[in-house]
Amino acid sequence: MEGKHYINGEWSTAGDGVINVMNPATGEQVGTVPNGGEDEATQAIEAAAAAFPEWSKTTAYHRSELLMKWHDLLMENKQEVAEIMTKEMGKPLAESIGEIEYSAAFISWFAEEGKRVYGRTVPASKEGKRIQVIKQPVGVVVSITPWNFPAAMMARKMAPALAAGCSFVAKPAKLTPLTAVRIYELAEEAGFPKGVINMVTGSASKIGKVFTSHPSVRKLTFTGSTEIGKELMKQSSETMLNLSLELGGHAPIIVLDDANIEEAVKGVVASKFRNAGQTCVCGNRIYVQESIVEEFSRKLQEAASDLKVGNGLDEGVQIGPLVDKDGYEKVAEHVKDAVDKGAKVLVGGDGKAENDSYFYNPTVLLNANSDMLVMNEETFGPVAPIMTFKTDEEAVKLANDTRFGLAAYFFTDSMTRGTYIAENLDYGIVGWNDGLPSAAQAPFGGMKESGIGREGGQEGLEAFLETKYISIQL
Ligand code: SIN
């Protein structure tokens, strides 16, 4: 597949050569995209700026119709788009199909929610005065999205931006741009006017510099690592960009002694092994109450042993490859460090790296402790380290002892204990007996160094709106 930029309603191959897109399951080439840079980013922003005045004045109902056409096309083509995703990213086909449905859910939800952008009238304290508050689209939005969810992260930004009346420029990840290209082709077919949606592929640093410095850009929305998020925030200070940053996580999972253990194991498997552990909200460290650790770890070991590893296009595969060599080496380093510091491998603990493909087996580690890398950093791989705790207070303290605050999970059937834990976790997303809390209608985002702002839900639309206060003296 030969991907192209989409700028001002035209497909283009401009740039400094091409980027080869590789299949992480086979090491084979899937296609190419142009290696764009400053010029292409500038042209895309200028096209979006030219399109903004007219687009922002269209009705929310008109924008909703276009979004729904795009949604329908995506759903009609979900198998084909999902196959592209599995080929360039590695996730099992069933998960890719799930991601296309998740992406489509953002589009349809925001198509509706865009009709509910309300202002308000505030009683004035003086006679003859009227105070109105109105909401308006922020303007040109630029977005940078990651390789682990090539469709959903773009849809979660693009759908609310378009519903709000903003024009948009996307920069998909270098490793997984082809899914984005296909989704843009469908958006073009849906009929978005020239310049309203644009996309550039290529060098993150060159495109990122233009995104953060061009005077026409009003908002940057980014999903990726905390380190890059901080860099973008520094760069954006010059133009005082409105920012949404969805950054790294290091999610704790707490299992209390009154939890339904079978359900807790299912929830942990869903959270931990989704996308081979390569999501920002994946459980990274598991705290289990002492009295149930034996039963819980045995059941988790059994469940992890049943997971089928392989090429995501093959029938029944549940764990695909890690995206690249760096990802594989990080996982292997975390496991080695844990074993050196006393962890016991219950299952896994090894992988296969050959012919530019990197598979790591689902791994469960017992006797983890707070000195281990895996208990302090995001692993981004299929590794489940188990550490014990005695009291609920201790579990919360361990869970909060990190600079990250994206997602946290816990399992208990007690309303009282659960309410205490939910209210005391310093995290933007909390799953209570739920390993998969993400949903289009809910606000997704983190506290602390996991980011700024929320995506999805009403908050996700608000992120693309400015508030204007109009004071009228009659
Ligand atoms: C992420 O990895 O940040 C996205 C996961 C999700 O939306 O559930």
Coordinates of C-alpha atoms and ligand atoms in Angstrom, one line a residue:
M1 CA 0.0 0.0 0.0
E2 CA 1.4 3.4 -1.0
G3 CA 0.2 6.0 1.5
K4 CA 0.2 9.7 0.8
H5 CA -0.3 13.0 2.6
Y6 CA -3.8 14.6 2.4
I7 CA -3.5 18.3 2.1
N8 CA -6.2 20.7 1.0
G9 CA -8.2 17.9 -0.5
E10 CA -5.3 16.5 -2.6
W11 CA -3.2 13.4 -2.1
S12 CA 0.5 14.1 -2.3
T13 CA 3.8 12.2 -2.1
A14 CA 6.0 15.3 -1.4
G15 CA 8.9 15.0 1.1
D16 CA 12.3 13.6 1.6
G17 CA 11.8 10.1 0.1
V18 CA 9.6 7.6 1.8
I19 CA 9.2 5.7 5.1
N20 CA 9.0 2.0 4.9
V21 CA 6.2 0.6 7.0
M22 CA 7.0 -2.9 8.3
N23 CA 5.0 -5.8 9.7
P24 CA 6.2 -6.5 13.2
A25 CA 5.0 -10.1 13.0
T26 CA 7.0 -11.1 9.9
G27 CA 9.6 -8.3 9.4
E28 CA 8.1 -7.8 5.9
Q29 CA 7.3 -4.5 4.3
V30 CA 3.6 -3.5 4.3
G31 CA 3.9 -0.3 2.3
T32 CA 5.3 3.2 2.3
V33 CA 4.4 6.7 3.2
P34 CA 6.1 10.0 2.2
N35 CA 8.7 11.3 4.6
G36 CA 7.2 14.8 5.0
G37 CA 8.7 17.7 6.9
E38 CA 8.3 21.4 7.5
D39 CA 6.9 22.3 4.0
E40 CA 4.1 19.7 4.1
A41 CA 3.2 20.6 7.7
T42 CA 3.1 24.3 6.8
Q43 CA 0.9 23.7 3.7
A44 CA -1.5 21.5 5.8
I45 CA -1.8 24.1 8.5
E46 CA -2.4 26.9 5.9
A47 CA -5.1 24.8 4.2
A48 CA -6.8 24.2 7.6
A49 CA -6.6 27.9 8.4
A50 CA -8.1 28.8 5.1
A51 CA -11.0 26.3 5.5
F52 CA -11.7 27.2 9.2
P53 CA -13.9 30.4 8.8
E54 CA -16.4 28.8 6.5
W55 CA -16.4 25.4 8.3
S56 CA -16.8 26.9 11.7
K57 CA -20.0 28.7 10.6
T58 CA -21.7 25.5 9.3
T59 CA -24.4 24.1 11.6
A60 CA -23.7 21.3 14.1
Y61 CA -26.4 19.4 12.3
H62 CA -24.5 19.6 9.0
R63 CA -21.2 18.5 10.7
S64 CA -23.0 15.7 12.4
E65 CA -24.3 14.4 9.0
L66 CA -20.8 14.3 7.6
L67 CA -19.5 12.6 10.7
M68 CA -22.2 10.0 10.5
K69 CA -21.4 9.3 6.8
W70 CA -17.7 8.8 7.8
H71 CA -18.8 6.5 10.7
D72 CA -20.9 4.4 8.4
L73 CA -18.1 4.0 5.8
L74 CA -15.7 3.0 8.6
M75 CA -18.1 0.4 9.9
E76 CA -18.7 -0.9 6.3
N77 CA -15.0 -1.2 5.8
K78 CA -14.0 -2.3 9.2
Q79 CA -12.5 -5.7 8.2
E80 CA -10.3 -4.2 5.6
V81 CA -9.1 -1.3 7.8
A82 CA -8.5 -3.7 10.7
E83 CA -6.3 -6.0 8.5
I84 CA -4.2 -3.0 7.6
M85 CA -3.8 -2.2 11.3
T86 CA -2.8 -5.8 12.2
K87 CA -0.3 -5.8 9.4
E88 CA 1.5 -2.6 10.4
M89 CA 1.0 -2.8 14.2
G90 CA 0.8 -6.5 15.1
K91 CA -2.3 -6.6 17.3
P92 CA -4.6 -9.6 16.8
L93 CA -7.2 -9.1 14.2
A94 CA -10.1 -9.4 16.7
E95 CA -8.5 -6.5 18.7
S96 CA -8.1 -4.4 15.5
I97 CA -11.7 -4.9 14.6
G98 CA -12.6 -3.9 18.2
E99 CA -10.4 -0.8 17.7
I100 CA -12.2 0.2 14.5
E101 CA -15.6 -0.2 16.3
Y102 CA -14.2 1.9 19.2
S103 CA -13.0 4.6 16.7
A104 CA -16.4 4.6 15.0
A105 CA -18.1 5.0 18.5
F106 CA -16.1 8.2 19.0
I107 CA -17.3 9.5 15.7
S108 CA -21.0 8.7 16.2
W109 CA -21.0 9.9 19.8
F110 CA -19.4 13.3 19.0
A111 CA -21.6 13.6 15.9
E112 CA -24.5 13.7 18.4
E113 CA -22.8 15.6 21.2
G114 CA -21.8 18.4 18.8
K115 CA -25.5 19.4 18.7
R116 CA -25.4 20.0 22.4
V117 CA -22.8 22.8 22.6
Y118 CA -24.8 25.2 24.9
G119 CA -23.9 28.6 26.1
R120 CA -25.7 30.3 29.0
T121 CA -27.2 33.6 30.1
V122 CA -26.1 34.8 33.5
P123 CA -28.2 37.3 35.6
A124 CA -26.5 40.7 35.8
S125 CA -26.1 42.7 39.0
K126 CA -27.0 46.0 37.2
E127 CA -30.3 47.0 35.4
G128 CA -30.0 47.1 31.6
K129 CA -27.1 44.7 31.5
R130 CA -27.1 41.3 29.9
I131 CA -24.4 38.7 30.3
Q132 CA -24.1 35.9 27.7
V133 CA -21.6 33.1 27.6
I134 CA -21.1 31.4 24.3
K135 CA -18.9 28.5 23.1
Q136 CA -16.9 28.7 19.9
P137 CA -14.5 26.3 18.1
V138 CA -10.8 26.9 19.1
G139 CA -9.6 27.1 15.5
V140 CA -7.0 25.0 13.7
V141 CA -6.2 21.8 15.6
V142 CA -3.0 19.8 15.1
S143 CA -2.7 16.2 16.4
I144 CA 0.1 13.8 17.0
T145 CA -1.0 10.2 17.6
P146 CA 0.8 7.0 18.7
W147 CA 1.4 3.6 17.0
N148 CA -0.4 1.5 19.7
F149 CA -3.9 2.6 18.7
P150 CA -3.5 3.9 15.1
A151 CA -7.2 4.5 14.5
A152 CA -8.9 5.2 17.9
M153 CA -6.5 7.8 19.1
M154 CA -6.9 9.8 15.9
A155 CA -10.7 9.4 16.0
R156 CA -10.9 10.4 19.7
K157 CA -9.3 13.7 18.7
M158 CA -10.6 14.3 15.2
A159 CA -14.3 13.6 15.8
P160 CA -14.8 16.1 18.6
A161 CA -12.7 18.7 16.9
L162 CA -14.7 18.5 13.7
A163 CA -18.0 18.3 15.6
A164 CA -17.0 21.5 17.4
G165 CA -16.3 23.3 14.1
C166 CA -12.5 23.2 14.1
S167 CA -10.4 22.3 11.1
F168 CA -7.8 19.6 11.6
V169 CA -4.3 18.4 10.7
A170 CA -3.2 14.9 11.7
K171 CA 0.3 13.5 12.1
P172 CA 0.0 9.7 12.5
A173 CA 2.8 7.6 14.0
K174 CA 5.8 6.7 11.8
L175 CA 5.4 3.0 12.5
T176 CA 1.6 2.8 11.7
P177 CA 0.5 5.5 9.3
L178 CA -1.3 3.3 6.8
T179 CA -4.4 2.8 9.0
A180 CA -4.7 6.6 9.2
V181 CA -4.3 7.0 5.4
R182 CA -7.2 4.5 4.8
I183 CA -9.4 6.3 7.4
Y184 CA -8.7 9.6 5.7
E185 CA -9.7 8.1 2.3
L186 CA -13.0 7.2 3.9
A187 CA -13.4 10.7 5.4
E188 CA -12.8 12.2 2.0
E189 CA -15.5 9.9 0.6
A190 CA -17.8 11.1 3.4
G191 CA -17.5 14.6 1.9
F192 CA -15.6 16.8 4.3
P193 CA -14.8 20.1 2.4
K194 CA -11.4 20.8 1.1
G195 CA -8.9 21.9 3.8
V196 CA -11.1 20.9 6.7
I197 CA -9.2 17.6 7.3
N198 CA -5.5 17.3 6.4
M199 CA -2.8 14.7 7.2
V200 CA 1.0 14.7 7.0
T201 CA 3.2 11.7 7.5
G202 CA 6.9 11.9 8.2
S203 CA 9.5 13.2 10.6
A204 CA 7.9 13.8 14.0
S205 CA 10.5 16.3 15.1
K206 CA 10.3 18.5 11.9
I207 CA 6.5 18.3 11.7
G208 CA 6.2 18.8 15.5
K209 CA 8.3 22.0 15.4
V210 CA 5.9 23.5 12.8
F211 CA 2.9 22.4 14.7
T212 CA 4.1 24.1 17.8
S213 CA 5.3 27.3 16.2
H214 CA 3.0 28.2 13.4
P215 CA 0.9 31.2 14.3
S216 CA -2.3 29.8 12.8
V217 CA -2.5 26.8 15.0
R218 CA -4.6 27.2 18.1
K219 CA -4.6 23.7 19.7
L220 CA -2.3 20.7 19.9
T221 CA -3.7 17.4 21.0
F222 CA -1.1 14.7 21.6
T223 CA -1.0 11.1 22.8
G224 CA 2.4 9.6 23.5
S225 CA 5.1 9.4 26.1
T226 CA 5.5 11.8 29.0
E227 CA 9.0 12.8 27.8
I228 CA 7.8 13.9 24.4
G229 CA 4.7 15.5 25.9
K230 CA 6.9 17.7 28.1
E231 CA 9.0 18.7 25.1
L232 CA 5.9 19.6 23.1
M233 CA 4.6 21.6 26.1
K234 CA 7.9 23.6 26.2
Q235 CA 7.8 24.2 22.4
S236 CA 4.1 25.3 22.6
S237 CA 4.8 28.0 25.2
E238 CA 5.9 30.4 22.5
T239 CA 2.5 30.4 20.8
M240 CA 0.6 29.7 24.1
L241 CA -1.1 26.7 22.4
N242 CA -4.2 25.2 24.0
L243 CA -3.0 21.7 24.9
S244 CA -4.4 18.3 25.5
L245 CA -1.8 15.8 26.5
E246 CA -2.5 12.1 27.0
L247 CA 0.8 10.7 28.3
G248 CA 2.3 7.6 29.9
G249 CA 0.8 5.5 32.6
H250 CA 2.0 2.9 35.2
A251 CA -1.3 1.4 36.2
P252 CA -1.7 -0.4 39.5
I253 CA -4.2 -3.2 40.0
I254 CA -5.3 -4.0 43.5
V255 CA -7.0 -7.3 44.4
L256 CA -8.6 -7.3 47.8
D257 CA -9.2 -10.5 49.8
D258 CA -13.0 -10.3 49.3
A259 CA -12.8 -10.1 45.5
N260 CA -14.3 -12.7 43.3
I261 CA -11.0 -14.3 42.2
E262 CA -12.2 -15.7 38.9
E263 CA -13.6 -12.3 37.9
A264 CA -10.5 -10.5 39.1
V265 CA -8.3 -12.8 37.0
K266 CA -10.4 -12.2 34.0
G267 CA -10.2 -8.4 34.6
V268 CA -6.4 -8.6 35.1
V269 CA -6.0 -10.6 31.8
A270 CA -8.2 -8.1 29.9
S271 CA -6.3 -5.1 31.3
K272 CA -2.8 -6.5 31.3
F273 CA -2.6 -8.5 28.1
R274 CA -4.7 -6.3 25.8
N275 CA -2.5 -5.3 22.8
A276 CA 0.3 -7.5 24.3
G277 CA 0.5 -5.0 27.2
Q278 CA 1.2 -2.1 24.9
T279 CA -1.5 0.4 26.1
C280 CA -1.1 3.4 28.3
V281 CA -3.9 2.1 30.6
C282 CA -2.6 -1.5 30.8
G283 CA -2.2 -2.7 34.4
N284 CA 1.5 -2.7 35.0
R285 CA 1.9 -3.8 38.6
I286 CA -0.5 -6.1 40.6
Y287 CA -0.9 -5.8 44.3
V288 CA -2.7 -8.8 45.9
Q289 CA -3.8 -9.1 49.5
E290 CA -1.6 -11.7 51.3
S291 CA -4.2 -14.2 52.2
I292 CA -5.3 -14.8 48.6
V293 CA -2.0 -14.5 46.7
E294 CA -1.6 -18.2 46.3
E295 CA -4.9 -18.9 44.7
F296 CA -4.9 -15.7 42.6
S297 CA -1.4 -16.2 41.2
R298 CA -2.1 -19.9 40.4
K299 CA -5.3 -18.8 38.5
L300 CA -3.5 -16.0 36.7
Q301 CA -0.7 -18.3 35.7
E302 CA -3.2 -20.8 34.2
A303 CA -5.0 -18.0 32.3
A304 CA -1.7 -16.5 31.0
S305 CA -0.5 -20.0 29.9
D306 CA -3.7 -20.4 27.8
L307 CA -3.1 -17.2 25.7
K308 CA -2.0 -18.0 22.1
V309 CA 1.0 -16.0 20.8
G310 CA 1.6 -15.4 17.1
N311 CA 0.9 -13.4 14.0
G312 CA -2.3 -11.4 14.7
L313 CA -3.7 -12.4 11.3
D314 CA -3.7 -16.1 12.4
E315 CA -6.9 -17.7 13.8
G316 CA -7.2 -17.6 17.5
V317 CA -4.1 -15.5 18.3
Q318 CA -4.5 -13.4 21.4
I319 CA -1.0 -12.0 21.8
G320 CA 0.8 -10.4 18.8
P321 CA 4.3 -9.2 18.5
L322 CA 5.8 -6.2 20.3
V323 CA 6.1 -3.3 17.9
D324 CA 9.9 -3.2 17.6
K325 CA 13.3 -4.2 18.9
D326 CA 13.4 -1.4 21.5
G327 CA 10.0 -2.5 22.9
Y328 CA 11.2 -6.1 23.1
E329 CA 14.5 -5.2 24.8
K330 CA 12.7 -3.0 27.4
V331 CA 10.4 -5.9 28.3
A332 CA 13.3 -8.4 28.5
E333 CA 15.2 -5.9 30.7
H334 CA 12.3 -5.5 33.1
V335 CA 11.9 -9.3 33.5
K336 CA 15.6 -9.9 34.0
D337 CA 15.8 -7.1 36.6
A338 CA 12.9 -8.5 38.4
V339 CA 14.3 -12.1 38.4
D340 CA 17.7 -10.7 39.6
K341 CA 15.9 -9.0 42.5
G342 CA 14.1 -12.1 43.6
A343 CA 11.0 -12.5 41.4
K344 CA 9.8 -16.1 40.6
V345 CA 8.7 -16.7 37.0
L346 CA 5.4 -18.6 37.1
V347 CA 5.0 -18.6 33.3
G348 CA 6.7 -17.0 30.4
G349 CA 9.8 -15.0 31.1
D350 CA 11.2 -15.4 27.6
G351 CA 10.5 -14.5 24.0
K352 CA 11.6 -14.9 20.4
A353 CA 13.4 -12.2 18.5
E354 CA 14.3 -13.1 14.9
N355 CA 13.9 -11.8 11.4
D356 CA 12.9 -8.3 12.6
S357 CA 10.0 -9.7 14.6
Y358 CA 9.7 -9.6 18.3
F359 CA 7.4 -11.9 20.3
Y360 CA 7.4 -12.0 24.1
N361 CA 5.4 -14.7 25.9
P362 CA 2.8 -13.7 28.5
T363 CA 4.6 -13.6 31.8
V364 CA 3.5 -13.8 35.4
L365 CA 6.1 -13.0 38.1
L366 CA 5.6 -13.7 41.8
N367 CA 7.4 -12.0 44.8
A368 CA 7.7 -8.6 43.1
N369 CA 8.9 -5.8 45.2
S370 CA 9.1 -2.0 45.0
D371 CA 12.8 -2.0 44.0
M372 CA 12.1 -3.6 40.7
L373 CA 12.0 -1.6 37.4
V374 CA 8.7 -3.3 36.5
M375 CA 7.1 -1.8 39.7
N376 CA 8.4 1.7 38.9
E377 CA 8.2 2.1 35.1
E378 CA 5.7 1.4 32.3
T379 CA 6.8 -1.9 30.8
F380 CA 4.6 -1.8 27.7
G381 CA 4.6 -5.6 27.3
P382 CA 2.8 -8.7 28.5
V383 CA 4.4 -9.0 32.0
A384 CA 2.3 -9.2 35.1
P385 CA 4.3 -8.8 38.3
I386 CA 2.5 -9.7 41.6
M387 CA 3.4 -8.1 45.0
T388 CA 1.5 -8.6 48.2
F389 CA 0.0 -6.1 50.7
K390 CA -1.6 -6.3 54.1
T391 CA -4.1 -3.4 54.5
D392 CA -6.2 -1.3 52.2
E393 CA -4.4 1.8 53.3
E394 CA -1.0 0.2 52.3
A395 CA -2.4 -0.8 48.9
V396 CA -3.5 2.7 48.1
K397 CA -0.2 4.1 49.3
L398 CA 1.7 1.7 47.0
A399 CA -0.6 2.5 44.1
N400 CA -0.2 6.2 44.4
D401 CA 3.6 6.1 44.9
T402 CA 4.4 7.2 41.3
R403 CA 4.7 10.3 39.2
F404 CA 2.0 8.9 36.9
G405 CA -1.8 9.0 37.3
L406 CA -3.6 7.7 34.2
A407 CA -5.5 4.5 35.1
A408 CA -5.8 2.3 38.2
Y409 CA -7.9 -0.8 38.8
F410 CA -9.1 -2.7 41.9
F411 CA -11.3 -5.7 42.6
T412 CA -13.5 -6.0 45.7
D413 CA -17.2 -6.8 46.3
S414 CA -17.3 -4.5 49.3
M415 CA -19.0 -1.1 48.8
T416 CA -17.2 0.4 51.7
R417 CA -13.7 -0.7 50.9
G418 CA -14.2 0.0 47.2
T419 CA -15.5 3.6 47.8
Y420 CA -12.5 4.3 50.1
I421 CA -10.1 3.0 47.4
A422 CA -11.8 4.7 44.4
E423 CA -11.9 8.1 46.2
N424 CA -8.2 7.9 47.3
L425 CA -6.5 6.7 44.1
D426 CA -4.8 9.7 42.4
Y427 CA -5.8 8.6 38.9
G428 CA -7.9 10.0 36.2
I429 CA -9.5 6.6 35.3
V430 CA -10.5 4.0 37.9
G431 CA -11.8 0.6 37.0
W432 CA -13.7 -1.1 39.9
N433 CA -14.1 -4.8 39.1
D434 CA -13.5 -3.6 35.5
G435 CA -10.4 -4.2 33.5
L436 CA -11.6 -2.3 30.4
P437 CA -13.1 1.0 31.4
S438 CA -12.4 3.0 28.2
A439 CA -15.6 4.2 26.4
A440 CA -16.4 6.9 23.9
Q441 CA -18.8 8.7 26.3
A442 CA -16.5 8.8 29.3
P443 CA -13.6 11.3 30.0
F444 CA -10.3 9.6 29.4
G445 CA -7.1 11.2 30.7
G446 CA -4.6 11.4 33.5
M447 CA -3.5 13.3 36.6
K448 CA 0.1 14.2 37.5
E449 CA 2.7 13.4 34.8
S450 CA 0.1 11.4 32.8
G451 CA -1.2 14.5 31.1
I452 CA -3.5 17.5 30.8
G453 CA -7.1 17.4 29.8
R454 CA -9.6 14.7 28.9
E455 CA -10.7 13.0 25.7
G456 CA -14.1 11.4 25.2
G457 CA -17.3 12.4 26.8
Q458 CA -18.5 16.0 27.3
E459 CA -15.0 17.0 28.4
G460 CA -13.6 15.7 25.1
L461 CA -15.8 18.1 23.2
E462 CA -15.2 21.0 25.6
A463 CA -11.4 20.6 24.9
F464 CA -12.0 22.0 21.4
L465 CA -14.2 25.0 22.4
E466 CA -13.3 28.5 23.6
T467 CA -15.6 30.2 26.1
K468 CA -16.5 33.8 25.2
Y469 CA -18.3 36.1 27.6
I470 CA -20.4 38.9 26.0
S471 CA -21.4 41.8 28.3
I472 CA -24.3 43.9 26.8
Q473 CA -25.3 47.3 28.2
L474 CA -28.8 48.0 26.8
Ligands
SIN1 C1 -4.1 4.2 25.3 O1 -3.2 3.4 25.2 O2 -3.8 5.3 25.8 C2 -5.4 4.0 24.8 C3 -6.2 3.0 25.4 C4 -7.7 3.2 25.4 O3 -8.2 4.1 24.9 O4 -8.3 2.4 26.1

